Coordinates of C-alpha atoms and ligand atoms in Angstrom, one line a residue:
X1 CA 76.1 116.2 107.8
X2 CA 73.5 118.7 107.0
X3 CA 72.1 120.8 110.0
X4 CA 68.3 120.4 110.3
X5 CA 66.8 124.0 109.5
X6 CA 65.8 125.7 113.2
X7 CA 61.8 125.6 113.8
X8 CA 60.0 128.2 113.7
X9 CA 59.2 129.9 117.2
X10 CA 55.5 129.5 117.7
X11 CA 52.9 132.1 119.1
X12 CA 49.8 132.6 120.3
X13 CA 47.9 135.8 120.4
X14 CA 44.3 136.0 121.9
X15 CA 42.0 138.7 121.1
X16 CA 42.4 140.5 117.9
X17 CA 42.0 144.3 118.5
X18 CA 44.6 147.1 117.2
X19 CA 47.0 145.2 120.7
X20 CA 46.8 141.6 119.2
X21 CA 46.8 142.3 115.3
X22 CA 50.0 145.0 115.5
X23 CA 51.7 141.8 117.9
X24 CA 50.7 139.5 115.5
X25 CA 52.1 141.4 112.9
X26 CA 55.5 142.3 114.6
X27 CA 55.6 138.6 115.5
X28 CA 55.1 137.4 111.8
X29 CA 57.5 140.1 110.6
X30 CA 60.5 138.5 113.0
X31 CA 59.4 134.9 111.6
X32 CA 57.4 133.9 114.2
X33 CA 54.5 131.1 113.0
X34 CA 52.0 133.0 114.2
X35 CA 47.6 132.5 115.4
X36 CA 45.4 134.9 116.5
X37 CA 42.3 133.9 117.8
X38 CA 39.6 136.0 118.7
X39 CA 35.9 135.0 120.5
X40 CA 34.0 137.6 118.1
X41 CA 33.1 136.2 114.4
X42 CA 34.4 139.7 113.3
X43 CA 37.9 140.5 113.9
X44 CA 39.2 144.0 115.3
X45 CA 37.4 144.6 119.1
X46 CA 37.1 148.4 120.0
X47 CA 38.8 149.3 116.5
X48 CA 35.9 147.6 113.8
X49 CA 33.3 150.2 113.2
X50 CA 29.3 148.1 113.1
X51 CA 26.9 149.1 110.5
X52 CA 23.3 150.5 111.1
X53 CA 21.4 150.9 108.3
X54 CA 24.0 151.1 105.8
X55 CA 26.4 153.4 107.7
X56 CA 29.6 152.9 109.6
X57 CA 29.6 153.8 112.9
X58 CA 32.9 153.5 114.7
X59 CA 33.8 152.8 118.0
X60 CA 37.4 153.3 119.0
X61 CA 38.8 155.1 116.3
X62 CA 37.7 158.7 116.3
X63 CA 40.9 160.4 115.4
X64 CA 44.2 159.4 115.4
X65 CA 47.6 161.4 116.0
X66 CA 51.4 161.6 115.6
X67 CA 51.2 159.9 111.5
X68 CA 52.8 162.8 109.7
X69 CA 55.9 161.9 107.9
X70 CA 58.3 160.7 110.7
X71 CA 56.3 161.2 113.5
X72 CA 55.9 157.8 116.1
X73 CA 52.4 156.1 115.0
X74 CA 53.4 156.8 111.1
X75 CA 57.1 155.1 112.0
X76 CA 54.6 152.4 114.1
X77 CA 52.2 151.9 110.8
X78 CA 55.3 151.8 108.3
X79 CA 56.7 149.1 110.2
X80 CA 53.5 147.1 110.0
X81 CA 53.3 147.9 106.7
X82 CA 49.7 149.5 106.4
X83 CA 50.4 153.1 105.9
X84 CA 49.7 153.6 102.0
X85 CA 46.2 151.1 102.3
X86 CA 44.7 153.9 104.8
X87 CA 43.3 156.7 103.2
X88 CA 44.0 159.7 106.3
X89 CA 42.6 163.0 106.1
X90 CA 44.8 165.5 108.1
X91 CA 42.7 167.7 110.7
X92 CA 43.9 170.9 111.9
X93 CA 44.8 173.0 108.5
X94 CA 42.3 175.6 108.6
X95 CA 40.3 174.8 111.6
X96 CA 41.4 173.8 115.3
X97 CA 41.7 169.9 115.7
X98 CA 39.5 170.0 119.0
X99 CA 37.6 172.8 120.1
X100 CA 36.3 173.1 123.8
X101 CA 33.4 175.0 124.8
X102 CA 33.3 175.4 128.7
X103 CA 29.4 175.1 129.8
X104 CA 29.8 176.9 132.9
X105 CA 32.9 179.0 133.0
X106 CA 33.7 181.2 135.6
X107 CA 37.0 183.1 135.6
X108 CA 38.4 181.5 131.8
X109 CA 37.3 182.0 128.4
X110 CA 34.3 179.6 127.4
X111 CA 35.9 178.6 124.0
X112 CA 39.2 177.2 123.7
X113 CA 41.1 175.9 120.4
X114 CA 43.6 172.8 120.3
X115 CA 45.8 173.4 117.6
X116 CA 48.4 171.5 115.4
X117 CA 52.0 171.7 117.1
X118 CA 53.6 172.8 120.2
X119 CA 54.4 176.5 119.1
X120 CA 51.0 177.4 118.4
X121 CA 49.8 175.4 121.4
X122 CA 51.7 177.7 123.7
X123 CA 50.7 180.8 121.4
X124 CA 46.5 179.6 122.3
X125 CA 47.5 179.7 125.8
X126 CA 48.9 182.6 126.1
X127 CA 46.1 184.7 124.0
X128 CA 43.9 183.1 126.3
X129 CA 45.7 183.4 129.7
X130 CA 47.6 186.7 128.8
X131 CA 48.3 187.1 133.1
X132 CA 49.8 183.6 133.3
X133 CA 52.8 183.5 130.6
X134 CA 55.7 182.2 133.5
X135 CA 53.6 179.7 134.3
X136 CA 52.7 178.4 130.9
X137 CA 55.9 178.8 129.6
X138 CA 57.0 176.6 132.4
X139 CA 54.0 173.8 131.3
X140 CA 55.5 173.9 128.4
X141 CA 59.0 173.2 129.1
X142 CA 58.2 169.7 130.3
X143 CA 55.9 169.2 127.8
X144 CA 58.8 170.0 125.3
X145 CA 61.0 167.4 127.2
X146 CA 58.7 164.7 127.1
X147 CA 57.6 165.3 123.6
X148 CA 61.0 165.5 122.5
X149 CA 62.0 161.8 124.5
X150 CA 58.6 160.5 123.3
X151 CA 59.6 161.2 119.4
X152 CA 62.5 158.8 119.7
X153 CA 61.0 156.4 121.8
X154 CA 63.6 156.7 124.5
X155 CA 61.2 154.4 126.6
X156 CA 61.8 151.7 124.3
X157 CA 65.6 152.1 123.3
X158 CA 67.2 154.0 126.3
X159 CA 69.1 151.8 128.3
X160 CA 68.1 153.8 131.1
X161 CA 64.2 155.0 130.0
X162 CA 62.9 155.7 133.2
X163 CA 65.5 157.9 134.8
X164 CA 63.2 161.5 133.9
X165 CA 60.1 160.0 134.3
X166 CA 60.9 158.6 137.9
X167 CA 60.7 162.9 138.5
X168 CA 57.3 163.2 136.8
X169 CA 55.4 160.6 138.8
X170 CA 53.6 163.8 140.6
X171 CA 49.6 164.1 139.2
X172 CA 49.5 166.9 136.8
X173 CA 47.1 168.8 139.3
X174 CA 49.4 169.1 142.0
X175 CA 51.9 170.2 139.2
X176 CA 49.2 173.0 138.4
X177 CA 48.1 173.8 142.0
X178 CA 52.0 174.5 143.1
X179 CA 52.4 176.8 140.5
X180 CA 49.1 178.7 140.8
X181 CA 47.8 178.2 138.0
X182 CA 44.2 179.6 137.8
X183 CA 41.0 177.5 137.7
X184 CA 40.2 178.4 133.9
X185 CA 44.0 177.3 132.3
X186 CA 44.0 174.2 134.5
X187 CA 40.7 173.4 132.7
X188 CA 41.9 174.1 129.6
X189 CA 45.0 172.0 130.4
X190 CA 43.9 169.2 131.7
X191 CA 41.1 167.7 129.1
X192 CA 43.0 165.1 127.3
X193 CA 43.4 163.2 130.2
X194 CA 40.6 163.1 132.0
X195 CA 39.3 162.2 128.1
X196 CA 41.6 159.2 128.5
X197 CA 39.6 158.2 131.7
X198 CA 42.1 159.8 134.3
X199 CA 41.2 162.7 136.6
X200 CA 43.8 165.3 136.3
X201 CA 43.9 164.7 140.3
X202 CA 45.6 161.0 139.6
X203 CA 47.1 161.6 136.5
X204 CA 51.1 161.7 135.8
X205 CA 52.6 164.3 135.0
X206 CA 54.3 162.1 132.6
X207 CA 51.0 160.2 131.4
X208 CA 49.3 163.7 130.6
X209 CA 52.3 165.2 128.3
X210 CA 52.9 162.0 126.5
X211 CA 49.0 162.1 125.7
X212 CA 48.7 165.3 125.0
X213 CA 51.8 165.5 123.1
X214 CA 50.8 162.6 120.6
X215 CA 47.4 164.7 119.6
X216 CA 49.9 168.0 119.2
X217 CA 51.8 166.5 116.9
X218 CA 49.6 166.1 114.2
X219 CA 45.9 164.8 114.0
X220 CA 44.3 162.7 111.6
X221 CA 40.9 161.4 110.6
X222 CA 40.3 158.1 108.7
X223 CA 38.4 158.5 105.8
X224 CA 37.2 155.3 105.5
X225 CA 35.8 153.2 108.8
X226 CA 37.1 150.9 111.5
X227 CA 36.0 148.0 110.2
X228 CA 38.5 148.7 107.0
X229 CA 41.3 149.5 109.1
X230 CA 40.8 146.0 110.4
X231 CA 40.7 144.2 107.2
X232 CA 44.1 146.2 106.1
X233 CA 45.8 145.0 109.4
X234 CA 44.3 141.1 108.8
X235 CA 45.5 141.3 105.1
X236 CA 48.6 142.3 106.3
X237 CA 48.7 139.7 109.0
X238 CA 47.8 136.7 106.3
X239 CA 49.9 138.0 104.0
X240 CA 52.8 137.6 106.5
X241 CA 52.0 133.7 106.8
X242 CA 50.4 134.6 110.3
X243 CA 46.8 133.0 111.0
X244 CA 43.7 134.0 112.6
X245 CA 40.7 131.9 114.3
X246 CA 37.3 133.5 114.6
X247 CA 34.4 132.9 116.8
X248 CA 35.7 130.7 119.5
X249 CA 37.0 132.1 122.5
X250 CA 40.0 130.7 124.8
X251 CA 38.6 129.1 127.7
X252 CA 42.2 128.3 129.2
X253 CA 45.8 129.2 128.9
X254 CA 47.5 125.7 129.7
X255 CA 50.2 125.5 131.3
X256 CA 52.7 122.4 132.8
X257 CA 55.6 123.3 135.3
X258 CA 55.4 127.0 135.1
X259 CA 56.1 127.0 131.0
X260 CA 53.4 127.9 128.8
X261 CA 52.4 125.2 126.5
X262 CA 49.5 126.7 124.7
X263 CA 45.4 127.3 124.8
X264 CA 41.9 125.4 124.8
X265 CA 39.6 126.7 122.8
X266 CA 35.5 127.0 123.9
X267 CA 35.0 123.8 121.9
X268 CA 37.6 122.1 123.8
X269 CA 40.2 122.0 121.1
X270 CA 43.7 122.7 121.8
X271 CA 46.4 124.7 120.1
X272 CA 50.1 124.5 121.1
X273 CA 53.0 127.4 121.0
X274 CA 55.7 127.5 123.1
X275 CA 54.8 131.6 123.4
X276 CA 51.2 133.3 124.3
X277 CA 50.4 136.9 124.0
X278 CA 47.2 137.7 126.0
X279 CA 46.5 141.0 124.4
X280 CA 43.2 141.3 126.2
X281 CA 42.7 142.9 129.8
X282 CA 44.8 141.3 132.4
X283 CA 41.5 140.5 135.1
X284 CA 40.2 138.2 132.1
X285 CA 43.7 136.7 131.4
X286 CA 43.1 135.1 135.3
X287 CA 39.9 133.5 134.6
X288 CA 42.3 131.6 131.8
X289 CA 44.5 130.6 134.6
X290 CA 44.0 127.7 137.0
X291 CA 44.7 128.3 140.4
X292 CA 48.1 127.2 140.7
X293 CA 49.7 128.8 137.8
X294 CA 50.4 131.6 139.4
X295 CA 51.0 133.5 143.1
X296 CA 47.9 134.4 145.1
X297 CA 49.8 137.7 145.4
X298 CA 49.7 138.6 141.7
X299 CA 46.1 137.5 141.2
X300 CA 45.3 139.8 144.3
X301 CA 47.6 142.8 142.7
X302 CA 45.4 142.2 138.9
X303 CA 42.4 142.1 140.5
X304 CA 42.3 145.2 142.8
X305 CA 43.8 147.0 139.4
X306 CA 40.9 150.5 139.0
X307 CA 40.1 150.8 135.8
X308 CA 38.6 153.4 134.1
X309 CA 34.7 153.7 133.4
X310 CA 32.9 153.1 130.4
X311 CA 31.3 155.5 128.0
X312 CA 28.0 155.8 126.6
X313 CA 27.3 156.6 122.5
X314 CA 25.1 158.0 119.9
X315 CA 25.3 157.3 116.1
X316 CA 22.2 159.3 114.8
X317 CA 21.5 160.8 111.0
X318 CA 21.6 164.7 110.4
X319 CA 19.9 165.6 107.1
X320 CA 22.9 167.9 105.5
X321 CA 20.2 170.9 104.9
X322 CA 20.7 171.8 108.6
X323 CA 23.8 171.3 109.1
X324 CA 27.3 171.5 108.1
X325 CA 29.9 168.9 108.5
X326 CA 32.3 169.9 111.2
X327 CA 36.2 169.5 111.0
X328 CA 37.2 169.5 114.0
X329 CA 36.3 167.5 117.5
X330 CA 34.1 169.5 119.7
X331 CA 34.4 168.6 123.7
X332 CA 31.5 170.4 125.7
X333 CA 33.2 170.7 129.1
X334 CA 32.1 171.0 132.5
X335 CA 34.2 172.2 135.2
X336 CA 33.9 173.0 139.1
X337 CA 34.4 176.3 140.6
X338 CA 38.2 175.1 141.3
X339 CA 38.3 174.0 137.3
X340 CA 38.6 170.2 137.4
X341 CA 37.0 168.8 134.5
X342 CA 33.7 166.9 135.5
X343 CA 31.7 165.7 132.6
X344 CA 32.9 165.4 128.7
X345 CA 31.0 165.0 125.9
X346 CA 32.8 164.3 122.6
X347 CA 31.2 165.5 119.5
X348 CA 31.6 164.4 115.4
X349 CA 29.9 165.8 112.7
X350 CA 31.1 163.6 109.6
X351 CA 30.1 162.7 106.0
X352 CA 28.9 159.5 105.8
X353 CA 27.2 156.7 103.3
X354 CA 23.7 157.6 103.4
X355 CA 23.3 160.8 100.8
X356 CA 22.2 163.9 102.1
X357 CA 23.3 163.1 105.7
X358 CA 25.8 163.5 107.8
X359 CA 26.8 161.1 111.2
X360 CA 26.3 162.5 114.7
X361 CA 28.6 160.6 116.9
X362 CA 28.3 161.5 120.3
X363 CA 30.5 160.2 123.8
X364 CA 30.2 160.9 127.0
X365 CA 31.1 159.1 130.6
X366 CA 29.1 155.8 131.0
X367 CA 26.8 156.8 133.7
X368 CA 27.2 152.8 135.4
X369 CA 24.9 152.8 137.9
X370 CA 21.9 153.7 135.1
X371 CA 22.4 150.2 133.4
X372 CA 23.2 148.4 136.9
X373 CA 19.6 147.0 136.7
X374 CA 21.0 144.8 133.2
X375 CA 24.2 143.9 134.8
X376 CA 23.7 140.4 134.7
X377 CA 21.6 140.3 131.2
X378 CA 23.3 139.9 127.7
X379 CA 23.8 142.0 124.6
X380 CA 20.4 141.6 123.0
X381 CA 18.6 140.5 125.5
X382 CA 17.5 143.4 128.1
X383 CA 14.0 144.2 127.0
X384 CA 12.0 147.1 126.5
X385 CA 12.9 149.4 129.7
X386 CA 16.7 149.0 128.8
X387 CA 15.9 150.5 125.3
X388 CA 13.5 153.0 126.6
X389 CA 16.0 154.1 129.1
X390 CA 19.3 154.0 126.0
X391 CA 16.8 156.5 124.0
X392 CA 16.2 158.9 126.8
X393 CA 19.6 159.3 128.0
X394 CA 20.6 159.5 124.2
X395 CA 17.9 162.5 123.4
X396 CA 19.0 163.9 127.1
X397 CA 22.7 164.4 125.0
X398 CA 21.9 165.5 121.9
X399 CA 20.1 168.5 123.7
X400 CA 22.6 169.2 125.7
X401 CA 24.9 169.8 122.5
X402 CA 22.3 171.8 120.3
X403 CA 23.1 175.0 122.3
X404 CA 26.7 174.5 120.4
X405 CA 25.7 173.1 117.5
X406 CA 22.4 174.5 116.5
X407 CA 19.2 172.3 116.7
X408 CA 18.7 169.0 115.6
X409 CA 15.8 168.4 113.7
X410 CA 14.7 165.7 112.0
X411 CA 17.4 163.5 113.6
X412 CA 17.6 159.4 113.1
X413 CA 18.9 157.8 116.1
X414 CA 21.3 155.0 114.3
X415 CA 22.1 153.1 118.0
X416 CA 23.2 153.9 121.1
X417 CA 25.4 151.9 122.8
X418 CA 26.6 151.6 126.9
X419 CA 29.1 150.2 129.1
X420 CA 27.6 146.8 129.1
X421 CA 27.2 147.1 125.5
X422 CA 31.5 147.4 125.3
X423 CA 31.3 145.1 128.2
X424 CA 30.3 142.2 125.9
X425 CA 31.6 143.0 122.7
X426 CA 35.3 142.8 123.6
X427 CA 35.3 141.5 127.1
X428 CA 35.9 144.3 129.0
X429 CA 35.5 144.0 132.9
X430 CA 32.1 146.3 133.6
X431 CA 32.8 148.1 130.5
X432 CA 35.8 149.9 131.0
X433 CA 36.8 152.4 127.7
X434 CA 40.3 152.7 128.1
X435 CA 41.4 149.3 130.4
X436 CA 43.2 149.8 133.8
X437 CA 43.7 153.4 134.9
X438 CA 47.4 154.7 134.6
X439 CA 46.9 156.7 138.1
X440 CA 49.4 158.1 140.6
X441 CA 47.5 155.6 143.3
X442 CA 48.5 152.4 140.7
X443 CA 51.8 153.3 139.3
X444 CA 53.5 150.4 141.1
X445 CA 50.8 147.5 140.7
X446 CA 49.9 148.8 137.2
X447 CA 53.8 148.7 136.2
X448 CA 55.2 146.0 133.7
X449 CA 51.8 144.5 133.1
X450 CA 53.3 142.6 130.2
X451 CA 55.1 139.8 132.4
X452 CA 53.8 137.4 134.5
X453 CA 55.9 134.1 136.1
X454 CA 54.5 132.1 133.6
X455 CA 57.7 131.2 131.1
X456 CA 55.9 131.8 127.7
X457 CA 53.1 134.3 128.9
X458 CA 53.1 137.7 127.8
X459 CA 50.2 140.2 127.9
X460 CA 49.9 142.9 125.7
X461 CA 46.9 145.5 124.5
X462 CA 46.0 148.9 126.2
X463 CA 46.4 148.0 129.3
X464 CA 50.7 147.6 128.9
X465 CA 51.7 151.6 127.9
X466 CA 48.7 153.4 127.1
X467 CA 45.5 153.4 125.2
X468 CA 44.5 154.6 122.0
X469 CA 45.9 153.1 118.8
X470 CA 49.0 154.3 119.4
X471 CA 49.4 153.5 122.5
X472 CA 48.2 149.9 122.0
X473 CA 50.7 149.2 119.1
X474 CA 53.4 150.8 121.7
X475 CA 52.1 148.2 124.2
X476 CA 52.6 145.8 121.7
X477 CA 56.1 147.0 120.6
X478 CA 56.9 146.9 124.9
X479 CA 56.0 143.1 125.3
X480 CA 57.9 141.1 122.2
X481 CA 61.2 143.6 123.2
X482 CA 60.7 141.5 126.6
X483 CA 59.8 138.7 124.4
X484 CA 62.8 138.8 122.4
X485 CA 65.3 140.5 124.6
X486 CA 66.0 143.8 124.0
X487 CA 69.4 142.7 121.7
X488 CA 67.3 141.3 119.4
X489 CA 64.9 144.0 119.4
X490 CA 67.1 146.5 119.0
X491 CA 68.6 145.1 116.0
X492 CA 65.4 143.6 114.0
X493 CA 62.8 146.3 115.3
X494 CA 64.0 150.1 114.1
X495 CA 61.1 152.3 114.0
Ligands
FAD501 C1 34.4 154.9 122.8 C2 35.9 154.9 122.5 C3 36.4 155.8 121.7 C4 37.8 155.7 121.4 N1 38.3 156.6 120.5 C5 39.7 156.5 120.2 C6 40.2 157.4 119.2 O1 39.5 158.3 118.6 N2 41.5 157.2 118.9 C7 42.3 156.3 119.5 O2 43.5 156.2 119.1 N3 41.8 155.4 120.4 C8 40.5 155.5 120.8 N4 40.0 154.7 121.7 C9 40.9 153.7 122.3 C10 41.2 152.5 121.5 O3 40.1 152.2 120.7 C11 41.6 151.3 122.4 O4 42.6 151.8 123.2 C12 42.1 150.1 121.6 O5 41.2 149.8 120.5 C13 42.2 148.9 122.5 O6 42.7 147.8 121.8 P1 43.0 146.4 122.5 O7 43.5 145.5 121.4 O8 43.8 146.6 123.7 O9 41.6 145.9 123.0 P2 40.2 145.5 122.3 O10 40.0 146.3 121.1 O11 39.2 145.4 123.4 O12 40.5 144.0 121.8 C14 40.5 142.9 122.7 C15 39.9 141.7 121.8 O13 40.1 140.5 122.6 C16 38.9 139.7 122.4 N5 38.9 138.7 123.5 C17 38.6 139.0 124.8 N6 38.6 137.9 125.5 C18 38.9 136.9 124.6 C19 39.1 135.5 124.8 N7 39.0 134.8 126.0 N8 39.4 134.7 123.7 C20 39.5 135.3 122.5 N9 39.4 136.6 122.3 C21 39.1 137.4 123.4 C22 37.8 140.7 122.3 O14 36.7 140.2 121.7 C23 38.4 141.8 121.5 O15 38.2 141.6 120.1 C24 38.6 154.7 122.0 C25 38.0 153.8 122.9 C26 36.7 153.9 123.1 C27 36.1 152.8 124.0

């Protein structure tokens, strides 16, 4: 007698950011029958650039590292099979990748470069801290080690991944401090983190080096705009037999006797799969639960999760006659006397659509209590003092960069965009940038986000590993190995 062909194992992915597309994906890839659905009409969340008067503006996709031949996010974007449909533009050949000019320093240099690579990162910090080579050399050595277990992913294959990070749970402050480092190196140190939303007070040890390690690597810039990265991951996704549902939220993850058995849709309709992936952030995945399906103890664990804050933006028009376009990423810092980073304020100076200009993009911290007036109003709808107040703040930034960048004249403010403004475009609690805060306070309730007690329900995103693209699609990769088992993973999934 013939045997009747296996079915297809059926999943679910909510929300279609770089977390939910790259799961999809992966999903398809194993054979899964795979839907996506996302509440927006426009797939991609923080990764889709919007267009203002015929020019991209994007929103979570500044820069992107590690996708040099070999290097983890290229091994991540072969393996979704979107490399060669991304035109990337290395950063970092002639020119620093970042370059960070301290406002108000006291006792370091006010100008620091971020090169390409480890060697020449240690060779910046010791021309620019000749007195503290032992001490940097020591930095390094861990940031060597990690770099070296990051490459091969040892947190995804090793048996036994967490056996050095267990070591490295310290924040990377007290790691400074104990050494005496001075005010002016830990600076200079700690930036990427607290970029990431997480004071260098809180941070890992581990957390900081595997951040700042990915940027080292190599650094890239996308030539072309969010919004096409997202159509070469959907094409990618369709073209795998996986589907995708716009414009309708989920209203409810159903479940019967602890199993997942699939979703209801705003309009009430519902979809079945034995398997959902909830890659969106983990205190919106409760409001999808009923009471019952799972312990009062985990819903009190998600929702006392810190996250980190929000960030305010400017897009604005440069005519080119002023200015230049810039290659690298400026960071304007501020420090305290003791030389922990207070304020950030990211800077682009790009090429763009519109002939004879170029694209300011500015970010700093979100500033929450301004907008607390709005809380409870929707995109679109806050009136006249809320735009009045957007514009001020915005013209407030830009002149707090001119004294780097030279004056800005003539400028065209393109939009300008606040926490509530992320807030309701991907359904982020109060805004947050970069999802729950990896912190030193949180390491246990912020662990192994990706389960729940629900059979079936897996949660993926930037909340799981790490934000950032690459830390999403790592997210991604760390939820279907516990979805699969890590047998299977190990055999189907080699990066
Ligand atoms: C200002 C800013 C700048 C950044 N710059 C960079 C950078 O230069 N490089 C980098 O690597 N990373 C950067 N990041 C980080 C990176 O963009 C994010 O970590 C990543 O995009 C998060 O992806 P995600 O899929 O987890 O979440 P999201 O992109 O937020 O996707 C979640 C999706 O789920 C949808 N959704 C929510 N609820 C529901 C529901 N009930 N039903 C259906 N759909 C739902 C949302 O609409 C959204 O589309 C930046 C982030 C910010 C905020």
């Amino acid at each position: 007698m013939p045997h009747a062909a296996k079915p297809r194992e059926t999943a679910l992915v909510i929300g279609s950011g770089i977390g939910g597309l790259s799961s999809a994906i992966i999903l398809a890839t194993l054979g899964f029958d795979v839907t996506v659905i996302e509440r927006n009409v426009q797939p991609g969340g923080m990764l889709r650039s919007f267009v203002r008067r015929g020019v991209h503006c994007n929103v979570g996709l500044h820069y992107l590292g590690a996708l040099d031949q070999g290097q983890i996010l290229r091994r991540c974007f072969d393996f979704l099979g979107i490399t060669d449909q991304l035109p990337l533009e290395r950063m970092g050949r002639n020119a620093p990748v970042d370059r960070y000019y301290f406002t108000n320093a006291i006792n370091g240099p006010d100008q620091f470069d971020m090169p390409v690579g480890l060697d020449a990162y240690e060779t910046h910090l010791m021309d620019a801290f000749p007195a503290e080579k032992k001490p940097i050399s020591t930095f390094m050595e861990q940031l060597r080690a990690n770099a070296a277990d990051f490459h091969h992913l040892n947190f995804l294959y090793d048996p036994r991944p967490m056996a050095n990070l267990i070591e490295q749970t310290e924040p990377l402050w007290a790691f400074l401090d104990r050494a005496g480092y001075s005010p002016g190196l830990k600076s200079v140190i700690s930036v990427p983190s607290v970029w990431i939303g997480v004071p260098a007070d809180q941070c890992p040890l581990f957390y900081h080096t595997m951040i700042l390690a990915s940027y080292l690597f190599s650094a890239w810039r996308l030539q072309s705009s969010g919004a096409h990265m997202v159509d070469v991951l959907q094409q990618r996704l369709l073209s795998l037999g996986g589907k995708l549902v716009t414009g309708h939220a989920v209203q409810r993850i159903d479940i019967r006797k602890g199993q997942v058995q699939g979703v209801t849709l705003d309009n009430g309709e519902p979809l079945s799969a034995a398997n959902v992936v909830a890659a969106i952030h983990p205190k919106i995945v409760l409001n999808l639960l009923a009471p019952e399906d799972v312990k009062p103890s985990y819903r009190r664990r998600i929702a006392g999760l810190k996250d980190t804050d929000g960030m305010f933006s400017v897009h604005a028009l440069v005519p080119r006659n002023g200015h230049q376009a810039i290659p690298h990423n400026i960071f304007s810092v501020r420090t305290t006397p003791n030389g922990a980073v207070d304020d950030v304020i990211y800077l682009q100076l790009r090429p763009c659509e519109r002939p004879g200009y170029l694209l300011l993009s500015l970010l700093t911290s979100g500033q929450e209590a301004l907008w607390q007036p709005w809380q409870h109003t929707r995109s679109g709808q806050r009136g006249e003092d809320y735009q009045r107040l957007k514009q001020a703040v915005a013209h407030r930034l830009i002149r707090q960069v001119e004294p780097i960048t030279g004056p800005y004249h003539k400028l065209e403010l393109l939009d300008v965009y606040t926490p509530l403004s992320i807030r309701d475009w991907v359904n982020s609690p109060n805004g947050s940038a970069y999802g729950v805060m990896r912190s030193c306070r949180q390491l246990l309730s912020a662990a192994v986000l990706n389960r729940t007690a629900v059979q079936g329900l897996y949660l993926a995103g930037q909340n799981i590993v790490a934000p950032g693209v690459l830390g999403t699609i790592l997210g991604s990769l760390a939820t279907i190995k516990f979805m699969i088992g890590p047998d299977r993973f190990n055999q189907e999934i080699q990066l």
